[in-house]
Short mmCIF file of C-alpha atoms in Angstrom, two decimals:
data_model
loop_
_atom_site.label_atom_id
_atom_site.label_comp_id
_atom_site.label_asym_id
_atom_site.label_seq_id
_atom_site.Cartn_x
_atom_site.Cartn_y
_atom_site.Cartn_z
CA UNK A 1 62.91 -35.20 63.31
CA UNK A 2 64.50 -33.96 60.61
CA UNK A 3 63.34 -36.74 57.93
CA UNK A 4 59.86 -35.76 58.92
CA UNK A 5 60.69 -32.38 57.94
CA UNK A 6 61.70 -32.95 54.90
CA UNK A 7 59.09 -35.81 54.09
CA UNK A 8 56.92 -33.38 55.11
CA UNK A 9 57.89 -30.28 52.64
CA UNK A 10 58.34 -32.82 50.07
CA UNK A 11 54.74 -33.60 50.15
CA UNK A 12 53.74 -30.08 50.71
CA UNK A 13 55.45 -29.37 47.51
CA UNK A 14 53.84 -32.13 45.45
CA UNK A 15 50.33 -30.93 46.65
CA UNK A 16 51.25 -27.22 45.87
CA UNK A 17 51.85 -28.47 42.15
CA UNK A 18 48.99 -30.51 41.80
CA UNK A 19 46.87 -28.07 42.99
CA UNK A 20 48.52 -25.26 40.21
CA UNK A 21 47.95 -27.62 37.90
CA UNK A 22 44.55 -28.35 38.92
CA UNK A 23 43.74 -24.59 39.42
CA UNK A 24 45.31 -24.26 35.40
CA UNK A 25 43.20 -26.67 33.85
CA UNK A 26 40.05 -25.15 35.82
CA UNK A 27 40.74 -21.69 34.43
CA UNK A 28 41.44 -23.34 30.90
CA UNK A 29 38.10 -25.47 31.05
CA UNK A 30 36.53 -21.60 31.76
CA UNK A 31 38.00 -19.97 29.21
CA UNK A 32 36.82 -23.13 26.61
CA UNK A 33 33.33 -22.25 27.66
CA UNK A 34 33.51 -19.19 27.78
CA UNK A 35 34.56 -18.76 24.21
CA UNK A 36 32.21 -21.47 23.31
CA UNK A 37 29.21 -19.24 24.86
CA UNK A 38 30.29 -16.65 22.68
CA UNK A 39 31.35 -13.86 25.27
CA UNK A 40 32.74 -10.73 23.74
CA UNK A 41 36.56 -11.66 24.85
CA UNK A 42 36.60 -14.96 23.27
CA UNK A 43 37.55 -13.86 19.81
CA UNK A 44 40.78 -12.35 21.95
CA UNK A 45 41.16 -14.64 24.49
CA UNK A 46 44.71 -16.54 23.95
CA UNK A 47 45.70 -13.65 21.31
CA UNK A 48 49.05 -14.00 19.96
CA UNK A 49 49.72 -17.61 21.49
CA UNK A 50 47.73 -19.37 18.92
CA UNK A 51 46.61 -19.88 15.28
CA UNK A 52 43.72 -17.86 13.68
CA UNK A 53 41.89 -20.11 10.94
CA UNK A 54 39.03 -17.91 8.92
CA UNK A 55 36.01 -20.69 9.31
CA UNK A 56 33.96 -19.81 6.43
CA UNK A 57 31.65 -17.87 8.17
CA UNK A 58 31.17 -14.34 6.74
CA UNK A 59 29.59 -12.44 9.70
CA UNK A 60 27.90 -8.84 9.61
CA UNK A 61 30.09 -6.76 7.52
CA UNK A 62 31.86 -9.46 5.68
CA UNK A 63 34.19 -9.76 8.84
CA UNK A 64 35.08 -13.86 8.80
CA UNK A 65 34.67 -15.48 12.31
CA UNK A 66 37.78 -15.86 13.86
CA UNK A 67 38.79 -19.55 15.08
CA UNK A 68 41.54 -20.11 17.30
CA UNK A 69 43.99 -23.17 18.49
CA UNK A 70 46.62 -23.13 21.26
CA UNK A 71 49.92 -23.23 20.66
CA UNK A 72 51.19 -26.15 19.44
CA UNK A 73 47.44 -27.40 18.15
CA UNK A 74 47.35 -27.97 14.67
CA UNK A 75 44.97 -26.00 13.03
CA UNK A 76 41.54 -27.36 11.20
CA UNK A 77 41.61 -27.15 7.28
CA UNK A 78 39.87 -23.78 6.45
CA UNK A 79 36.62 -24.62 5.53
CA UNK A 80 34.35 -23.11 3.50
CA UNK A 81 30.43 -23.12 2.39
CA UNK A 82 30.46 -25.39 -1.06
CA UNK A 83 29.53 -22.99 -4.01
CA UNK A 84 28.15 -21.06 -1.96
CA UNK A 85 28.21 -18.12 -4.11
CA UNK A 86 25.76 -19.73 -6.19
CA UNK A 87 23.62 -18.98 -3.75
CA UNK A 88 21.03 -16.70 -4.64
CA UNK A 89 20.40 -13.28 -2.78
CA UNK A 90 18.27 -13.20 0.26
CA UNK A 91 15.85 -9.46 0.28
CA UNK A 92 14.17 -7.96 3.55
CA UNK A 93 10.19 -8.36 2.94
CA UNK A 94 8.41 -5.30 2.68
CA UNK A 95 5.07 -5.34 2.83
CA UNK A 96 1.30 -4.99 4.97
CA UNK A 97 -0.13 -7.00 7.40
CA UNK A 98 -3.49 -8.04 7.37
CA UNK A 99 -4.43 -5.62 10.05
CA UNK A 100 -2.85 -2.84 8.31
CA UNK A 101 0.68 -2.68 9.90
CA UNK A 102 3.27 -1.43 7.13
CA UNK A 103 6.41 -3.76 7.76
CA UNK A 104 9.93 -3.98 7.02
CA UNK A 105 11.35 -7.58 7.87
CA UNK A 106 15.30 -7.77 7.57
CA UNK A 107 15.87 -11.47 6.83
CA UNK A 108 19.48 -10.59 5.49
CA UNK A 109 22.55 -9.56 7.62
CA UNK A 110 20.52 -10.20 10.70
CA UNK A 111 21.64 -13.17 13.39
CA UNK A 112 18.84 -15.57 12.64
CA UNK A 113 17.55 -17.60 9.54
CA UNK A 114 14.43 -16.94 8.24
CA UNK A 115 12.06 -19.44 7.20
CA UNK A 116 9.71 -17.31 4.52
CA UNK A 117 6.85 -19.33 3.43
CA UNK A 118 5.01 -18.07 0.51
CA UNK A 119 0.99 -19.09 0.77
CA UNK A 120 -2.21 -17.98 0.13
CA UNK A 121 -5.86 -17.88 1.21
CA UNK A 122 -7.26 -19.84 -1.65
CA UNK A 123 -4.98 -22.27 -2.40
CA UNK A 124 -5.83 -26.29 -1.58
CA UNK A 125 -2.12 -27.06 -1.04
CA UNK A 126 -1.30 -24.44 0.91
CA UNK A 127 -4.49 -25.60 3.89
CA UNK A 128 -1.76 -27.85 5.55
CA UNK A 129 0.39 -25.15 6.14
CA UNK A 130 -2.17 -23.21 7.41
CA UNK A 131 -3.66 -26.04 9.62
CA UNK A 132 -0.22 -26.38 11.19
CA UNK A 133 0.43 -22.86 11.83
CA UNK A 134 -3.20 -22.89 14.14
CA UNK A 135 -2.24 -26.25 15.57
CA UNK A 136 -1.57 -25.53 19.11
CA UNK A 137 2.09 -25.76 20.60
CA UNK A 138 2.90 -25.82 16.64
CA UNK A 139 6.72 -24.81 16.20
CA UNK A 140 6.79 -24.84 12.10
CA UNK A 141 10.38 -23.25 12.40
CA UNK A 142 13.89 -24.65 13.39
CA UNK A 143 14.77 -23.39 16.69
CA UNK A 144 16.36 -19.67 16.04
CA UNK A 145 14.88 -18.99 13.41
CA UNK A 146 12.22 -16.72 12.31
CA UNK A 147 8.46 -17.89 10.29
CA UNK A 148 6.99 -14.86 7.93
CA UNK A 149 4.31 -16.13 6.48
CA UNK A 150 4.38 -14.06 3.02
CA UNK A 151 1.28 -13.70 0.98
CA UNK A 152 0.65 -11.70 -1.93
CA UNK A 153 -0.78 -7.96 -1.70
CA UNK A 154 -3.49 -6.63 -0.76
CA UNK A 155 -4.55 -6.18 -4.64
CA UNK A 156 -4.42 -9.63 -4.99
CA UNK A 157 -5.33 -11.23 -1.71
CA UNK A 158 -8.33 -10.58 0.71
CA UNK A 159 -7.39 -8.74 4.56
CA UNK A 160 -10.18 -9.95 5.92
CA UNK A 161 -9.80 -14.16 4.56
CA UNK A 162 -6.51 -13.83 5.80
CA UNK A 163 -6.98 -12.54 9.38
CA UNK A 164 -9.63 -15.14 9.62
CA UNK A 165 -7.18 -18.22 8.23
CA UNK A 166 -4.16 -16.77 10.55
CA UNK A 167 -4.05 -18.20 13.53
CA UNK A 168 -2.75 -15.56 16.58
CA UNK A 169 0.86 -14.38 16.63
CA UNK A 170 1.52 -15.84 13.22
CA UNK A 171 3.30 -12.90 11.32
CA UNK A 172 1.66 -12.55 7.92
CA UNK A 173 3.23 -9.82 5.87
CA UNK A 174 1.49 -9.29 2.56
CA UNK A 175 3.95 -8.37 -0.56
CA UNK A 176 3.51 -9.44 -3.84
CA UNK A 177 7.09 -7.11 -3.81
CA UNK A 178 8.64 -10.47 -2.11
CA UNK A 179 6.51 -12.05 -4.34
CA UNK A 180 8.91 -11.54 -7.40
CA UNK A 181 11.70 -10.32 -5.49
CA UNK A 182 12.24 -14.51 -4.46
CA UNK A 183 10.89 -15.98 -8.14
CA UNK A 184 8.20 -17.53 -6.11
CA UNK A 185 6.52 -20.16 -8.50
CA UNK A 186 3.19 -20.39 -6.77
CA UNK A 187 1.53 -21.25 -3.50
CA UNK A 188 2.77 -22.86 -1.62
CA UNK A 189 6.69 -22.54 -1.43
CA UNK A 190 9.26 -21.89 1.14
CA UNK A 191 12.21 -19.90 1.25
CA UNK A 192 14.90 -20.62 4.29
CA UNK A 193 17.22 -17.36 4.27
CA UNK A 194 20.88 -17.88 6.35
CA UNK A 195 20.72 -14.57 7.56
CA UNK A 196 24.30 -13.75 8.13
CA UNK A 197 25.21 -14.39 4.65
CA UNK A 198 21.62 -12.83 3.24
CA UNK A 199 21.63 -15.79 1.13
CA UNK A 200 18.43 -18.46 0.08
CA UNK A 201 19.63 -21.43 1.79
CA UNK A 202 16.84 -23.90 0.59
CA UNK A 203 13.92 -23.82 -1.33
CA UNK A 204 10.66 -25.98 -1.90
CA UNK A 205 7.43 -27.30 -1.62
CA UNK A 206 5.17 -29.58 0.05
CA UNK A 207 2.13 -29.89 2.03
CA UNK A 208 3.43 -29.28 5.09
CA UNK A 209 5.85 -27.12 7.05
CA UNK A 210 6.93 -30.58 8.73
CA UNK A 211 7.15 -31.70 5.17
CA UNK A 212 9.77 -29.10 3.74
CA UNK A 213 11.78 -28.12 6.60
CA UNK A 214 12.90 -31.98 7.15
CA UNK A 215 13.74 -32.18 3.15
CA UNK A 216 15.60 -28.77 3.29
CA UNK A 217 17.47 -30.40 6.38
CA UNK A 218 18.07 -33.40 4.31
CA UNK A 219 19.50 -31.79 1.22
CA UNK A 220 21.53 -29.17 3.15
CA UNK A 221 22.85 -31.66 5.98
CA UNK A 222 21.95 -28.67 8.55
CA UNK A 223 21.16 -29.90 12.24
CA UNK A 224 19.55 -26.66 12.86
CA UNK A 225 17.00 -27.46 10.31
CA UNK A 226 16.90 -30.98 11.00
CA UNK A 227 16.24 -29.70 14.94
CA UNK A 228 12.09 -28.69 14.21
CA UNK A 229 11.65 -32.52 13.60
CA UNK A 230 13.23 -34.31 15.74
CA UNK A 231 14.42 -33.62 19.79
CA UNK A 232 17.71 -31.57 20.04
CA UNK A 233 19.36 -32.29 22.87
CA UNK A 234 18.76 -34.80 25.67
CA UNK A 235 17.51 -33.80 28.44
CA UNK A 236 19.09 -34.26 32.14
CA UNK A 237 17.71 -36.46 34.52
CA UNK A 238 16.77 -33.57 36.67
CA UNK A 239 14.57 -31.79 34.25
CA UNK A 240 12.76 -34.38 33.06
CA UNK A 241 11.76 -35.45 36.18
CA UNK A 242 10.73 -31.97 37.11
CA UNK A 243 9.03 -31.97 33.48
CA UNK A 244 7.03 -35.12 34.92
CA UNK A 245 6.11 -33.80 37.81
CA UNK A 246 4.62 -30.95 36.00
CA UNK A 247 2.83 -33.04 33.92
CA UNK A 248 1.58 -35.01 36.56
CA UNK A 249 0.05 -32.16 38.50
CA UNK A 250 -1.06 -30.75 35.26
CA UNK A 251 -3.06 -33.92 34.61
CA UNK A 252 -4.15 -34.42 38.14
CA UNK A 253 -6.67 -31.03 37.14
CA UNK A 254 -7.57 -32.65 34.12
CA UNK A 255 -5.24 -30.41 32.02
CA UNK A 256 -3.66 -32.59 29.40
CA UNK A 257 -1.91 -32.16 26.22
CA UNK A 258 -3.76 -30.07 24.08
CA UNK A 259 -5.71 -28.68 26.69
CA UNK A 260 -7.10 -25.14 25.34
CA UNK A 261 -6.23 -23.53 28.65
CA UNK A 262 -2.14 -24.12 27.68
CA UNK A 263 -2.71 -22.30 24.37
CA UNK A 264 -4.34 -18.67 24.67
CA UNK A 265 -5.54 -18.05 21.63
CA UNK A 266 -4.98 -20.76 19.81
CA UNK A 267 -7.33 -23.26 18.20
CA UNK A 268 -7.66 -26.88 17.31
CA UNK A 269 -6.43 -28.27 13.85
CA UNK A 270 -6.68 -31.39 11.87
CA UNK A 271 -3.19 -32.43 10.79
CA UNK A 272 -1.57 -31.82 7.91
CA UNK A 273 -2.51 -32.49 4.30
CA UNK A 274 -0.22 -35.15 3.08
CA UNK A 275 1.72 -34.60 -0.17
CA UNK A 276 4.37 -35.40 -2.22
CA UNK A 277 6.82 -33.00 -2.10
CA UNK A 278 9.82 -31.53 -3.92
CA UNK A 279 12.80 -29.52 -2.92
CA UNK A 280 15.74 -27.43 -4.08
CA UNK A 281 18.29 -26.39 -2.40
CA UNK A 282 19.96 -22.31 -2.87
CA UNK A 283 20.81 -22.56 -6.27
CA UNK A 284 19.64 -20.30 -9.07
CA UNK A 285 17.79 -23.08 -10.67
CA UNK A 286 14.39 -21.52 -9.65
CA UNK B 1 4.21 -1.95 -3.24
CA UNK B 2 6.62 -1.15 -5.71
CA UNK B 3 9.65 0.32 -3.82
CA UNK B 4 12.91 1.96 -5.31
CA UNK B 5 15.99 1.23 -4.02
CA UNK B 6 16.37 4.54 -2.20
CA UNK B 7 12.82 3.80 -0.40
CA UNK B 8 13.88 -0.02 0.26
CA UNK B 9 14.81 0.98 3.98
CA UNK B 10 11.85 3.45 4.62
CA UNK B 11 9.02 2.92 6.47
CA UNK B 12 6.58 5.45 6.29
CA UNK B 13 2.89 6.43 6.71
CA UNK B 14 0.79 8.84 8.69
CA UNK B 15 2.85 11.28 8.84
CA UNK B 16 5.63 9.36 10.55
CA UNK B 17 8.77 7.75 8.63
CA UNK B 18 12.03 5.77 9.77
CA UNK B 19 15.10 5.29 7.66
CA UNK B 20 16.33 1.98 8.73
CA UNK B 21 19.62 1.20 9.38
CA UNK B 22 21.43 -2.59 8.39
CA UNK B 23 19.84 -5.40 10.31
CA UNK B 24 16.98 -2.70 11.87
CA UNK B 25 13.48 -3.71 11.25
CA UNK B 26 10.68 -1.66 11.47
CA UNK B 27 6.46 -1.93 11.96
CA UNK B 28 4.11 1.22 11.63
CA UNK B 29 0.66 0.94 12.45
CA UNK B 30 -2.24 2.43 13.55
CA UNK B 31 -4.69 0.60 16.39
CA UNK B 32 -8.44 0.00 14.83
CA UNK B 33 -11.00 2.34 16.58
CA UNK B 34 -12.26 0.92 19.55
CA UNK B 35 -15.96 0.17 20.18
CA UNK B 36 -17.50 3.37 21.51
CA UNK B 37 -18.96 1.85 24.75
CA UNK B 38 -19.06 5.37 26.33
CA UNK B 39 -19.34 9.16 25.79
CA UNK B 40 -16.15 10.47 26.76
CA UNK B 41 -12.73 9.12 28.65
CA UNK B 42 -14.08 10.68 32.08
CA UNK B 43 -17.64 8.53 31.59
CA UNK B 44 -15.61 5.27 31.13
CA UNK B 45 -13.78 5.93 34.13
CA UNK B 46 -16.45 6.56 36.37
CA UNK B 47 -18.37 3.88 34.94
CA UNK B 48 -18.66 0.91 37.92
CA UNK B 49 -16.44 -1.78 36.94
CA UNK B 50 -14.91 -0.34 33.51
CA UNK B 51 -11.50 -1.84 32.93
CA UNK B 52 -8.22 0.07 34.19
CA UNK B 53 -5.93 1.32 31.05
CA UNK B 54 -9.14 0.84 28.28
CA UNK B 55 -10.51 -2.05 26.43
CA UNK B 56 -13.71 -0.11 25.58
CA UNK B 57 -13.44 3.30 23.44
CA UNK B 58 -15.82 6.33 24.03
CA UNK B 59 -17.21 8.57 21.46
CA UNK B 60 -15.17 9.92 18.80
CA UNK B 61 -12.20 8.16 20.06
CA UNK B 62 -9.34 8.17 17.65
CA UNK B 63 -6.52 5.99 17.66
CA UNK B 64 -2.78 7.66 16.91
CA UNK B 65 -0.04 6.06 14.90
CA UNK B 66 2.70 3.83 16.60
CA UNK B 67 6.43 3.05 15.06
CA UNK B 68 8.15 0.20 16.00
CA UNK B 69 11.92 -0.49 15.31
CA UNK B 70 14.18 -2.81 16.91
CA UNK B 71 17.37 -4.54 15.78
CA UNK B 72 15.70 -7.96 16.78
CA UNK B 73 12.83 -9.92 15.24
CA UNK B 74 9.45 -7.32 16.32
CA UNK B 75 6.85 -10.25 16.37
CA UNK B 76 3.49 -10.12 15.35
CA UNK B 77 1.52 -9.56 18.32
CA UNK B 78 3.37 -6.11 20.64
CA UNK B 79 1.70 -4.19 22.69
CA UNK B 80 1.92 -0.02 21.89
CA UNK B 81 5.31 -0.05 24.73
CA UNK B 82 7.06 -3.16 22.87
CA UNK B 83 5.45 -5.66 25.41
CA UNK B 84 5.86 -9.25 23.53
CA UNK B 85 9.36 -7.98 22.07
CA UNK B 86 10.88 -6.79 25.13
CA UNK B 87 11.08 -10.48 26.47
CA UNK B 88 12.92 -11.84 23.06
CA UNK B 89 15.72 -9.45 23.56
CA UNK B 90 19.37 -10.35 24.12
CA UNK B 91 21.78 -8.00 25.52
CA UNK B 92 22.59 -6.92 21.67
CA UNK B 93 19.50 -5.71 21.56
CA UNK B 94 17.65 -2.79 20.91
CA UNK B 95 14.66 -1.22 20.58
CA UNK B 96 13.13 1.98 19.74
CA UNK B 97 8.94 3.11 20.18
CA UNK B 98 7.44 6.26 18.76
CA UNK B 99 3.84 6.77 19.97
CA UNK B 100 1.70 9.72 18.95
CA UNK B 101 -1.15 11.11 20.87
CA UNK B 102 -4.33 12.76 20.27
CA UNK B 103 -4.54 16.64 19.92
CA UNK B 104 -6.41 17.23 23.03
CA UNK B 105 -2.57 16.58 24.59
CA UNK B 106 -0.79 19.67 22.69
CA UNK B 107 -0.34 22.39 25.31
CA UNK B 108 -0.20 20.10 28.74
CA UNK B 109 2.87 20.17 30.73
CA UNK B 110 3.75 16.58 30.04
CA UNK B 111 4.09 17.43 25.99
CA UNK B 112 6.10 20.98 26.71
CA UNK B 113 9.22 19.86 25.77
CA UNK B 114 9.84 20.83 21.97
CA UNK B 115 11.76 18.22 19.02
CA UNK B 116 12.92 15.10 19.00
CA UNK B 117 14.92 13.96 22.18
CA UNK B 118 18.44 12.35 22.06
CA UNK B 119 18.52 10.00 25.23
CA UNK B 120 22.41 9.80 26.48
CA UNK B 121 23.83 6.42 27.60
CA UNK B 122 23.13 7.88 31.60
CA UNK B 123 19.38 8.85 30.85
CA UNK B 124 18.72 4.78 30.53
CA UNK B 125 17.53 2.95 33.76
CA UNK B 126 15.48 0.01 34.52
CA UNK B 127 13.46 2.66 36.47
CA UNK B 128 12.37 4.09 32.99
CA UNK B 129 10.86 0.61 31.90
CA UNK B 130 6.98 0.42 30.98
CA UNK B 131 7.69 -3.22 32.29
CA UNK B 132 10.31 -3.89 34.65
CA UNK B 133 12.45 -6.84 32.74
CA UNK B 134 15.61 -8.27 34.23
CA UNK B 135 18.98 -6.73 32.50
CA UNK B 136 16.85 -4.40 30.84
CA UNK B 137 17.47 -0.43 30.37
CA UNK B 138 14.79 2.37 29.77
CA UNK B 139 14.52 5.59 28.60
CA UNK B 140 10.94 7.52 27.26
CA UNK B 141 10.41 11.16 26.67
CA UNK B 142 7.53 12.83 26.18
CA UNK B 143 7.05 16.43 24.42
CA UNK B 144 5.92 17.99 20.78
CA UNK B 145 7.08 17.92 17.67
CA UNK B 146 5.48 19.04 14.25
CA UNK B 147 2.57 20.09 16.72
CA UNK B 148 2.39 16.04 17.38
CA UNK B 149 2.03 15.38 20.96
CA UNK B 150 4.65 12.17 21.34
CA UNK B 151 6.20 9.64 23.08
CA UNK B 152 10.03 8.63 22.65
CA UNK B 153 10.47 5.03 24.32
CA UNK B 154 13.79 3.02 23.82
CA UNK B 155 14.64 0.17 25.22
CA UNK B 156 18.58 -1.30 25.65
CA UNK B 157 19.16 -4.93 26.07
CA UNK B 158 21.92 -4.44 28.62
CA UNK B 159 24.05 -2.21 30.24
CA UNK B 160 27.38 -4.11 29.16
CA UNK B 161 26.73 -2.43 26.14
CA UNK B 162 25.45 0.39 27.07
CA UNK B 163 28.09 2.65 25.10
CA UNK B 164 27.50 1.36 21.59
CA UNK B 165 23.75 0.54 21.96
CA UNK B 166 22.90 4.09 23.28
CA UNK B 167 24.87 5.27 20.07
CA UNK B 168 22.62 2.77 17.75
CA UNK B 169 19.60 4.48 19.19
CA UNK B 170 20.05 7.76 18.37
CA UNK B 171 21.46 6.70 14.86
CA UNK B 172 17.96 5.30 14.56
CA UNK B 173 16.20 8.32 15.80
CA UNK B 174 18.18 10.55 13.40
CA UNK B 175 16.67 8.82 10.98
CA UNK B 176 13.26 9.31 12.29
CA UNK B 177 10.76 12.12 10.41
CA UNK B 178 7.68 13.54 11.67
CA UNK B 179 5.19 15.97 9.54
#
């Protein structure tokens, strides 16, 4: 009786562990996420047990993003954006739309890049980037980030051509002020602004937003860039097959993919003009 | 548009301005006269059929100005109440509606109140929204300023943040002017 007993509080006491442990590397595993969603704590969470590593990453302010390892971990190499002082300055875009609207768009110190593509009404290269904008279900810009269409003003460029050319809910700011404030070359040219440093990221030209994006993610290596050409993430079983299903009922009443009905609004478009283009990437070599 | 560095962060026209604070953005604008389908706001509403909340203008309608400013991308297409830029806001987020209204307004009860109103963090509710988004807190005003008949509507992104986004509001309505 008394071997059970003790067999018996033995085992009790081996499953009490394990489950502490388990229970420990549960809250661990939510603490890891949580500080990899970016909840307010995380930048305190394990405070004083652990090593804080500056990551490069000037936030708002200046402030560097903290980086933390547990006790024990060896800490990354600090690493920093290559020259990337040589960068040159990011400005907000002040300007009118076509409808009238005086705007001020912040493109530096703000949480999202922004993708500022410099066009006009008259110019033949700069039809592909308009076709693609008024391509329905057209996504021109990385995912979180931000497409200003800049022209010049209204001195130089007509209202009326433009809200024509625009297709709905494209934001068209016209500023010849942006204009010279990026060295813009001619028509048509794109900007990508990293708007927590306020810097110019990439630069170049092409005949297509497809076009200069997927150079810009070339020359800068940036998977957020590289993200508006190709599929980010792969999907799990479960949504695609509630995608399908979707699509199946969708197609059962004859609406398929590019049906007008999916995009209010929005009109057809050839695709875009293909040309040979060129790129630079954030230096001051404009 | 030539702009000097102290006008960089000013948005101004008709009467209305808005110093902008770091990472605020800011739209001012003023709605194209709608077609004058009937003689007078009372005709279009007794008119069989006419659309609830407008579509068609009556004679001599004017349209008023509008200001815009939120610390968040304000797309292109929003309706007078922020409605296409409530939806992209995260709970960081804030934004901030000035709508002015026609003349015949100065006097009623719903304008008495006199100069611009500071909302507190408790005056924000999802009760207060124009349109009821989840997570979202509201606060509008109405009264007279300048012998303007306006609207003060600002909208927080969440009420974990209540505090400090409340505070970022009225920073950006100090910086508001009316004349």
């Amino acid at each position: 009786m008394m071997a059970i007993v003790v067999v018996q509080t033995a085992v009790i006491a081996v499953l009490a562990v394990l489950v502490a442990g388990l229970l420990h590397g549960y809250a661990g595993v939510l603490r890891r996420l949580h500080q990899l969603d970016g909840g307010p704590e995380a930048a305190g969470a394990g405070a004083g047990d652990g090593v804080e590593v500056g990551y490069g990453a000037e936030g708002v302010g200046g402030s560097v993003a903290p980086f933390r390892t547990s006790a024990g971990v060896a800490p990354p190499a600090v690493r920093s954006i290559e020259r990337r002082d040589e960068w040159s300055a990011g400005h907000d875009i002040r300007g009118v739309t076509p409808a009238g609207e005086i705007v001020h768009v912040s493109v530096a110190g703000v949480e999202h890049d922004t993708v500022v593509a410099f066009l006009s009404a008259g110019c033949a290269g700069c039809e592909g980037f308009w076709d693609e904008l008024a391509r329905p279900g057209s996504r021109p810009a990385p995912p979180g980030s931000r497409l200003v269409v800049v022209t010049k003003g209204p001195q130089d460029e007509s209202p009326g051509a433009l809200a024509d050319l625009a297709a709905p809910g494209v934001d068209v700011v016209m500023s010849s002020e942006a204009w010279s404030d990026y060295t813009v070359p001619g028509s048509p040219f794109v900007v990508v602004v990293d708007g927590r440093t306020g810097r110019v990221r990439g630069e170049g030209s092409g005949g297509s937003f497809s076009q200069v994006v997927a150079l810009l993610a070339q020359a800068n290596g940036d998977g957020r860039l590289a993200a508006v050409t190709r599929p980010a993430v792969r999907k799990p079983a479960a949504d695609r097959e509630r995608e399908a299903d979707v699509d199946r009922v969708l197609g059962a009443a004859g609406i398929l993919p590019g049906h007008p009905s999916l995009y209010a609004g929005a009109g057809g478009a050839d695709g875009p003009v293909p040309a040979r283009p060129s790129v630079s990437t954030g230096r001051d070599g404009r | 548009m030539t702009t000097t560095p102290a006008q960089a962060d000013l948005l101004q026209g008709w009467g209305i301005s808005a110093r902008l604070r770091p990472s605020w953005e800011g739209r001012l604008f003023l709605r194209d006269s709608p077609q004058a389908d009937y003689s007078s706001p009372a005709a279009r509403a007794a008119a069989p059929g006419s659309p609830q909340g407008g579509g068609q203008g009556w004679a001599g309608e004017r349209t008023t100005p509008v200001l815009h400013l939120g610390n968040f991308p304000l797309p292109a297409g929003r309706g007078d109440f922020g409605t296409g830029a409530m939806e992209r806001m995260s709970a960081r987020h804030a934004f901030v509606a000035l709508l002015v209204f026609g003349p015949e307004e100065v006097g009623t009860a719903l304008f008495s109140p006199v100069g611009m109103p500071r909302p507190r963090p408790v005056d924000f509710s999802p009760n207060a929204l124009q349109q009821r988004l989840a997570g979202l807190l509201g606060y509008q005003s109405f009264f007279t300023l300048e012998g303007r008949p306006m609207c003060l509507y600002a909208v927080l992104g969440s009420a974990s943040h209540l505090g400090p986004l409340s505070a970022e509001v009225n920073a950006v309505i100090d910086g508001i002017g009316v004349s």
